[in-house]
Amino acid sequence: MLGQQGAQDRPILRIRGLCKSFGRTNALVDIDLDIAPASIHALIGG
């Protein structure tokens, strides 16, 4: 069983190997992302 500290160290969202393409254009290639509890993130693209 994890203590309170161990639970805070685990991400609430984990993404591994994310890829996204639009036709032949690769927008994302093999992206890894961890989101921690109580954190704020923004993804901005154009």
mmJSON file of the N, C-alpha and C atoms, coordinates in Angstrom:
{"data_MODEL":{"atom_site":{
"group_PDB":["ATOM","ATOM","ATOM","ATOM","ATOM","ATOM","ATOM","ATOM","ATOM","ATOM","ATOM","ATOM","ATOM","ATOM","ATOM","ATOM","ATOM","ATOM","ATOM","ATOM","ATOM","ATOM","ATOM","ATOM","ATOM","ATOM","ATOM","ATOM","ATOM","ATOM","ATOM","ATOM","ATOM","ATOM","ATOM","ATOM","ATOM","ATOM","ATOM","ATOM","ATOM","ATOM","ATOM","ATOM","ATOM","ATOM","ATOM","ATOM","ATOM","ATOM","ATOM","ATOM","ATOM","ATOM","ATOM","ATOM","ATOM","ATOM","ATOM","ATOM","ATOM","ATOM","ATOM","ATOM","ATOM","ATOM","ATOM","ATOM","ATOM","ATOM","ATOM","ATOM","ATOM","ATOM","ATOM","ATOM","ATOM","ATOM","ATOM","ATOM","ATOM","ATOM","ATOM","ATOM","ATOM","ATOM","ATOM","ATOM","ATOM","ATOM","ATOM","ATOM","ATOM","ATOM","ATOM","ATOM","ATOM","ATOM","ATOM","ATOM","ATOM","ATOM","ATOM","ATOM","ATOM","ATOM","ATOM","ATOM","ATOM","ATOM","ATOM","ATOM","ATOM","ATOM","ATOM","ATOM","ATOM","ATOM","ATOM","ATOM","ATOM","ATOM","ATOM","ATOM","ATOM","ATOM","ATOM","ATOM","ATOM","ATOM","ATOM","ATOM","ATOM","ATOM","ATOM","ATOM","ATOM","ATOM"],
"id":[1,2,3,4,5,6,7,8,9,10,11,12,13,14,15,16,17,18,19,20,21,22,23,24,25,26,27,28,29,30,31,32,33,34,35,36,37,38,39,40,41,42,43,44,45,46,47,48,49,50,51,52,53,54,55,56,57,58,59,60,61,62,63,64,65,66,67,68,69,70,71,72,73,74,75,76,77,78,79,80,81,82,83,84,85,86,87,88,89,90,91,92,93,94,95,96,97,98,99,100,101,102,103,104,105,106,107,108,109,110,111,112,113,114,115,116,117,118,119,120,121,122,123,124,125,126,127,128,129,130,131,132,133,134,135,136,137,138],
"type_symbol":["N","C","C","N","C","C","N","C","C","N","C","C","N","C","C","N","C","C","N","C","C","N","C","C","N","C","C","N","C","C","N","C","C","N","C","C","N","C","C","N","C","C","N","C","C","N","C","C","N","C","C","N","C","C","N","C","C","N","C","C","N","C","C","N","C","C","N","C","C","N","C","C","N","C","C","N","C","C","N","C","C","N","C","C","N","C","C","N","C","C","N","C","C","N","C","C","N","C","C","N","C","C","N","C","C","N","C","C","N","C","C","N","C","C","N","C","C","N","C","C","N","C","C","N","C","C","N","C","C","N","C","C","N","C","C","N","C","C"],
"label_atom_id":["N","CA","C","N","CA","C","N","CA","C","N","CA","C","N","CA","C","N","CA","C","N","CA","C","N","CA","C","N","CA","C","N","CA","C","N","CA","C","N","CA","C","N","CA","C","N","CA","C","N","CA","C","N","CA","C","N","CA","C","N","CA","C","N","CA","C","N","CA","C","N","CA","C","N","CA","C","N","CA","C","N","CA","C","N","CA","C","N","CA","C","N","CA","C","N","CA","C","N","CA","C","N","CA","C","N","CA","C","N","CA","C","N","CA","C","N","CA","C","N","CA","C","N","CA","C","N","CA","C","N","CA","C","N","CA","C","N","CA","C","N","CA","C","N","CA","C","N","CA","C","N","CA","C","N","CA","C","N","CA","C"],
"label_alt_id":[null,null,null,null,null,null,null,null,null,null,null,null,null,null,null,null,null,null,null,null,null,null,null,null,null,null,null,null,null,null,null,null,null,null,null,null,null,null,null,null,null,null,null,null,null,null,null,null,null,null,null,null,null,null,null,null,null,null,null,null,null,null,null,null,null,null,null,null,null,null,null,null,null,null,null,null,null,null,null,null,null,null,null,null,null,null,null,null,null,null,null,null,null,null,null,null,null,null,null,null,null,null,null,null,null,null,null,null,null,null,null,null,null,null,null,null,null,null,null,null,null,null,null,null,null,null,null,null,null,null,null,null,null,null,null,null,null,null],
"label_comp_id":["MET","MET","MET","LEU","LEU","LEU","GLY","GLY","GLY","GLN","GLN","GLN","GLN","GLN","GLN","GLY","GLY","GLY","ALA","ALA","ALA","GLN","GLN","GLN","ASP","ASP","ASP","ARG","ARG","ARG","PRO","PRO","PRO","ILE","ILE","ILE","LEU","LEU","LEU","ARG","ARG","ARG","ILE","ILE","ILE","ARG","ARG","ARG","GLY","GLY","GLY","LEU","LEU","LEU","CYS","CYS","CYS","LYS","LYS","LYS","SER","SER","SER","PHE","PHE","PHE","GLY","GLY","GLY","ARG","ARG","ARG","THR","THR","THR","ASN","ASN","ASN","ALA","ALA","ALA","LEU","LEU","LEU","VAL","VAL","VAL","ASP","ASP","ASP","ILE","ILE","ILE","ASP","ASP","ASP","LEU","LEU","LEU","ASP","ASP","ASP","ILE","ILE","ILE","ALA","ALA","ALA","PRO","PRO","PRO","ALA","ALA","ALA","SER","SER","SER","ILE","ILE","ILE","HIS","HIS","HIS","ALA","ALA","ALA","LEU","LEU","LEU","ILE","ILE","ILE","GLY","GLY","GLY","GLY","GLY","GLY"],
"label_asym_id":["A","A","A","A","A","A","A","A","A","A","A","A","A","A","A","A","A","A","A","A","A","A","A","A","A","A","A","A","A","A","A","A","A","A","A","A","A","A","A","A","A","A","A","A","A","A","A","A","A","A","A","A","A","A","A","A","A","A","A","A","A","A","A","A","A","A","A","A","A","A","A","A","A","A","A","A","A","A","A","A","A","A","A","A","A","A","A","A","A","A","A","A","A","A","A","A","A","A","A","A","A","A","A","A","A","A","A","A","A","A","A","A","A","A","A","A","A","A","A","A","A","A","A","A","A","A","A","A","A","A","A","A","A","A","A","A","A","A"],
"label_entity_id":["1","1","1","1","1","1","1","1","1","1","1","1","1","1","1","1","1","1","1","1","1","1","1","1","1","1","1","1","1","1","1","1","1","1","1","1","1","1","1","1","1","1","1","1","1","1","1","1","1","1","1","1","1","1","1","1","1","1","1","1","1","1","1","1","1","1","1","1","1","1","1","1","1","1","1","1","1","1","1","1","1","1","1","1","1","1","1","1","1","1","1","1","1","1","1","1","1","1","1","1","1","1","1","1","1","1","1","1","1","1","1","1","1","1","1","1","1","1","1","1","1","1","1","1","1","1","1","1","1","1","1","1","1","1","1","1","1","1"],
"label_seq_id":[1,1,1,2,2,2,3,3,3,4,4,4,5,5,5,6,6,6,7,7,7,8,8,8,9,9,9,10,10,10,11,11,11,12,12,12,13,13,13,14,14,14,15,15,15,16,16,16,17,17,17,18,18,18,19,19,19,20,20,20,21,21,21,22,22,22,23,23,23,24,24,24,25,25,25,26,26,26,27,27,27,28,28,28,29,29,29,30,30,30,31,31,31,32,32,32,33,33,33,34,34,34,35,35,35,36,36,36,37,37,37,38,38,38,39,39,39,40,40,40,41,41,41,42,42,42,43,43,43,44,44,44,45,45,45,46,46,46],
"pdbx_PDB_ins_code":[null,null,null,null,null,null,null,null,null,null,null,null,null,null,null,null,null,null,null,null,null,null,null,null,null,null,null,null,null,null,null,null,null,null,null,null,null,null,null,null,null,null,null,null,null,null,null,null,null,null,null,null,null,null,null,null,null,null,null,null,null,null,null,null,null,null,null,null,null,null,null,null,null,null,null,null,null,null,null,null,null,null,null,null,null,null,null,null,null,null,null,null,null,null,null,null,null,null,null,null,null,null,null,null,null,null,null,null,null,null,null,null,null,null,null,null,null,null,null,null,null,null,null,null,null,null,null,null,null,null,null,null,null,null,null,null,null,null],
"Cartn_x":[0.842,0.0,0.881,0.567,1.331,0.881,1.86,1.538,1.115,0.818,0.363,1.429,2.696,3.776,3.889,3.793,3.884,2.767,1.571,0.435,0.632,1.265,1.499,2.553,3.452,4.505,3.989,2.867,2.324,1.549,1.747,0.969,-0.499,-1.38,-2.797,-3.107,-2.202,-2.328,-0.945,-0.794,0.486,0.21,0.911,0.785,2.149,2.203,3.459,3.318,4.273,4.33,3.245,2.78,1.714,2.229,1.471,1.794,0.531,0.71,-0.408,0.12,-0.574,-0.169,-1.395,-1.132,-2.149,-1.666,-2.236,-1.73,-0.298,0.616,2.035,2.813,2.162,2.839,2.711,3.854,3.865,3.85,2.799,2.703,3.346,3.129,3.71,4.285,5.47,6.1,6.661,6.107,6.608,6.741,5.66,5.644,5.275,6.021,5.715,5.352,4.305,3.842,3.271,3.714,3.157,2.542,1.316,0.635,0.516,1.099,1.078,-0.21,-0.642,-1.816,-1.592,-2.639,-2.63,-1.686,-1.452,-0.605,-1.464,-0.981,-1.694,-0.831,-1.424,-0.71,-1.546,-0.875,-1.557,-0.809,-1.549,-0.98,-1.478,-0.553,-0.905,-0.353,-1.164,-0.714,-1.361,-0.812,-1.375,-1.579],
"Cartn_y":[-1.186,0.0,1.241,2.17,3.409,4.375,5.042,6.104,7.349,8.39,9.627,10.205,10.149,10.676,9.886,8.558,7.73,8.017,8.266,8.572,9.914,10.874,12.18,12.11,11.139,10.998,10.39,9.681,9.049,10.056,10.036,10.94,10.522,11.494,11.163,10.837,11.25,10.93,10.661,9.533,9.185,8.807,9.461,9.189,8.747,7.658,7.135,6.856,7.339,7.022,7.664,8.838,9.527,10.019,9.753,10.226,10.823,11.883,12.504,13.075,12.773,13.312,13.84,14.769,15.338,15.086,14.06,13.65,13.158,13.747,13.369,14.177,15.149,16.012,15.427,15.11,14.61,15.787,15.879,16.945,16.511,15.269,14.696,13.335,13.057,11.762,11.233,10.113,9.396,10.309,10.996,11.927,11.185,11.431,10.93,12.118,11.972,13.072,12.518,13.057,12.736,14.002,13.889,15.001,14.662,15.511,15.294,15.85,15.279,15.826,17.287,18.067,19.47,20.332,19.958,20.765,21.343,22.41,23.075,22.997,22.552,22.419,23.024,23.46,23.96,23.47,23.054,22.687,23.71,24.35,25.406,25.04,25.15,24.854,25.812,25.804,26.729,26.107],
"Cartn_z":[0.0,0.0,0.0,-0.832,-0.904,0.174,0.776,1.715,0.96,1.707,1.07,0.15,0.552,-0.286,-1.588,-1.521,-2.721,-3.705,-3.194,-4.064,-4.759,-4.098,-4.704,-5.796,-5.72,-6.718,-8.018,-7.965,-9.164,-9.995,-11.304,-12.162,-12.202,-12.368,-12.534,-13.994,-14.885,-16.306,-16.863,-17.536,-18.165,-19.619,-20.527,-21.961,-22.459,-23.193,-23.723,-25.217,-25.995,-27.417,-28.258,-27.869,-28.605,-29.956,-30.997,-32.349,-32.968,-33.725,-34.448,-35.745,-36.815,-38.111,-38.843,-39.736,-40.613,-42.032,-42.648,-43.957,-43.813,-44.565,-44.49,-43.451,-42.824,-41.85,-40.448,-39.828,-38.458,-37.489,-36.688,-35.688,-34.375,-33.975,-32.763,-33.1,-32.588,-32.837,-31.523,-31.051,-29.877,-28.646,-28.283,-27.151,-25.87,-24.795,-23.461,-22.583,-21.772,-20.936,-19.641,-18.504,-17.191,-16.61,-16.116,-15.462,-13.979,-13.133,-11.688,-11.087,-9.96,-9.276,-8.881,-8.902,-8.476,-9.305,-10.552,-11.432,-12.552,-13.145,-14.231,-15.483,-16.597,-17.864,-18.979,-20.013,-21.2,-22.433,-23.425,-24.721,-25.723,-26.394,-27.339,-28.707,-29.713,-31.062,-32.046,-33.229,-34.197,-35.527],
"occupancy":[1.0,1.0,1.0,1.0,1.0,1.0,1.0,1.0,1.0,1.0,1.0,1.0,1.0,1.0,1.0,1.0,1.0,1.0,1.0,1.0,1.0,1.0,1.0,1.0,1.0,1.0,1.0,1.0,1.0,1.0,1.0,1.0,1.0,1.0,1.0,1.0,1.0,1.0,1.0,1.0,1.0,1.0,1.0,1.0,1.0,1.0,1.0,1.0,1.0,1.0,1.0,1.0,1.0,1.0,1.0,1.0,1.0,1.0,1.0,1.0,1.0,1.0,1.0,1.0,1.0,1.0,1.0,1.0,1.0,1.0,1.0,1.0,1.0,1.0,1.0,1.0,1.0,1.0,1.0,1.0,1.0,1.0,1.0,1.0,1.0,1.0,1.0,1.0,1.0,1.0,1.0,1.0,1.0,1.0,1.0,1.0,1.0,1.0,1.0,1.0,1.0,1.0,1.0,1.0,1.0,1.0,1.0,1.0,1.0,1.0,1.0,1.0,1.0,1.0,1.0,1.0,1.0,1.0,1.0,1.0,1.0,1.0,1.0,1.0,1.0,1.0,1.0,1.0,1.0,1.0,1.0,1.0,1.0,1.0,1.0,1.0,1.0,1.0],
"B_iso_or_equiv":[0.0,0.0,0.0,0.0,0.0,0.0,0.0,0.0,0.0,0.0,0.0,0.0,0.0,0.0,0.0,0.0,0.0,0.0,0.0,0.0,0.0,0.0,0.0,0.0,0.0,0.0,0.0,0.0,0.0,0.0,0.0,0.0,0.0,0.0,0.0,0.0,0.0,0.0,0.0,0.0,0.0,0.0,0.0,0.0,0.0,0.0,0.0,0.0,0.0,0.0,0.0,0.0,0.0,0.0,0.0,0.0,0.0,0.0,0.0,0.0,0.0,0.0,0.0,0.0,0.0,0.0,0.0,0.0,0.0,0.0,0.0,0.0,0.0,0.0,0.0,0.0,0.0,0.0,0.0,0.0,0.0,0.0,0.0,0.0,0.0,0.0,0.0,0.0,0.0,0.0,0.0,0.0,0.0,0.0,0.0,0.0,0.0,0.0,0.0,0.0,0.0,0.0,0.0,0.0,0.0,0.0,0.0,0.0,0.0,0.0,0.0,0.0,0.0,0.0,0.0,0.0,0.0,0.0,0.0,0.0,0.0,0.0,0.0,0.0,0.0,0.0,0.0,0.0,0.0,0.0,0.0,0.0,0.0,0.0,0.0,0.0,0.0,0.0],
"pdbx_formal_charge":[null,null,null,null,null,null,null,null,null,null,null,null,null,null,null,null,null,null,null,null,null,null,null,null,null,null,null,null,null,null,null,null,null,null,null,null,null,null,null,null,null,null,null,null,null,null,null,null,null,null,null,null,null,null,null,null,null,null,null,null,null,null,null,null,null,null,null,null,null,null,null,null,null,null,null,null,null,null,null,null,null,null,null,null,null,null,null,null,null,null,null,null,null,null,null,null,null,null,null,null,null,null,null,null,null,null,null,null,null,null,null,null,null,null,null,null,null,null,null,null,null,null,null,null,null,null,null,null,null,null,null,null,null,null,null,null,null,null],
"auth_seq_id":[1,1,1,2,2,2,3,3,3,4,4,4,5,5,5,6,6,6,7,7,7,8,8,8,9,9,9,10,10,10,11,11,11,12,12,12,13,13,13,14,14,14,15,15,15,16,16,16,17,17,17,18,18,18,19,19,19,20,20,20,21,21,21,22,22,22,23,23,23,24,24,24,25,25,25,26,26,26,27,27,27,28,28,28,29,29,29,30,30,30,31,31,31,32,32,32,33,33,33,34,34,34,35,35,35,36,36,36,37,37,37,38,38,38,39,39,39,40,40,40,41,41,41,42,42,42,43,43,43,44,44,44,45,45,45,46,46,46],
"auth_comp_id":["MET","MET","MET","LEU","LEU","LEU","GLY","GLY","GLY","GLN","GLN","GLN","GLN","GLN","GLN","GLY","GLY","GLY","ALA","ALA","ALA","GLN","GLN","GLN","ASP","ASP","ASP","ARG","ARG","ARG","PRO","PRO","PRO","ILE","ILE","ILE","LEU","LEU","LEU","ARG","ARG","ARG","ILE","ILE","ILE","ARG","ARG","ARG","GLY","GLY","GLY","LEU","LEU","LEU","CYS","CYS","CYS","LYS","LYS","LYS","SER","SER","SER","PHE","PHE","PHE","GLY","GLY","GLY","ARG","ARG","ARG","THR","THR","THR","ASN","ASN","ASN","ALA","ALA","ALA","LEU","LEU","LEU","VAL","VAL","VAL","ASP","ASP","ASP","ILE","ILE","ILE","ASP","ASP","ASP","LEU","LEU","LEU","ASP","ASP","ASP","ILE","ILE","ILE","ALA","ALA","ALA","PRO","PRO","PRO","ALA","ALA","ALA","SER","SER","SER","ILE","ILE","ILE","HIS","HIS","HIS","ALA","ALA","ALA","LEU","LEU","LEU","ILE","ILE","ILE","GLY","GLY","GLY","GLY","GLY","GLY"],
"auth_asym_id":["A","A","A","A","A","A","A","A","A","A","A","A","A","A","A","A","A","A","A","A","A","A","A","A","A","A","A","A","A","A","A","A","A","A","A","A","A","A","A","A","A","A","A","A","A","A","A","A","A","A","A","A","A","A","A","A","A","A","A","A","A","A","A","A","A","A","A","A","A","A","A","A","A","A","A","A","A","A","A","A","A","A","A","A","A","A","A","A","A","A","A","A","A","A","A","A","A","A","A","A","A","A","A","A","A","A","A","A","A","A","A","A","A","A","A","A","A","A","A","A","A","A","A","A","A","A","A","A","A","A","A","A","A","A","A","A","A","A"],
"auth_atom_id":["N","CA","C","N","CA","C","N","CA","C","N","CA","C","N","CA","C","N","CA","C","N","CA","C","N","CA","C","N","CA","C","N","CA","C","N","CA","C","N","CA","C","N","CA","C","N","CA","C","N","CA","C","N","CA","C","N","CA","C","N","CA","C","N","CA","C","N","CA","C","N","CA","C","N","CA","C","N","CA","C","N","CA","C","N","CA","C","N","CA","C","N","CA","C","N","CA","C","N","CA","C","N","CA","C","N","CA","C","N","CA","C","N","CA","C","N","CA","C","N","CA","C","N","CA","C","N","CA","C","N","CA","C","N","CA","C","N","CA","C","N","CA","C","N","CA","C","N","CA","C","N","CA","C","N","CA","C","N","CA","C"],
"pdbx_PDB_model_num":[1,1,1,1,1,1,1,1,1,1,1,1,1,1,1,1,1,1,1,1,1,1,1,1,1,1,1,1,1,1,1,1,1,1,1,1,1,1,1,1,1,1,1,1,1,1,1,1,1,1,1,1,1,1,1,1,1,1,1,1,1,1,1,1,1,1,1,1,1,1,1,1,1,1,1,1,1,1,1,1,1,1,1,1,1,1,1,1,1,1,1,1,1,1,1,1,1,1,1,1,1,1,1,1,1,1,1,1,1,1,1,1,1,1,1,1,1,1,1,1,1,1,1,1,1,1,1,1,1,1,1,1,1,1,1,1,1,1]
}}}
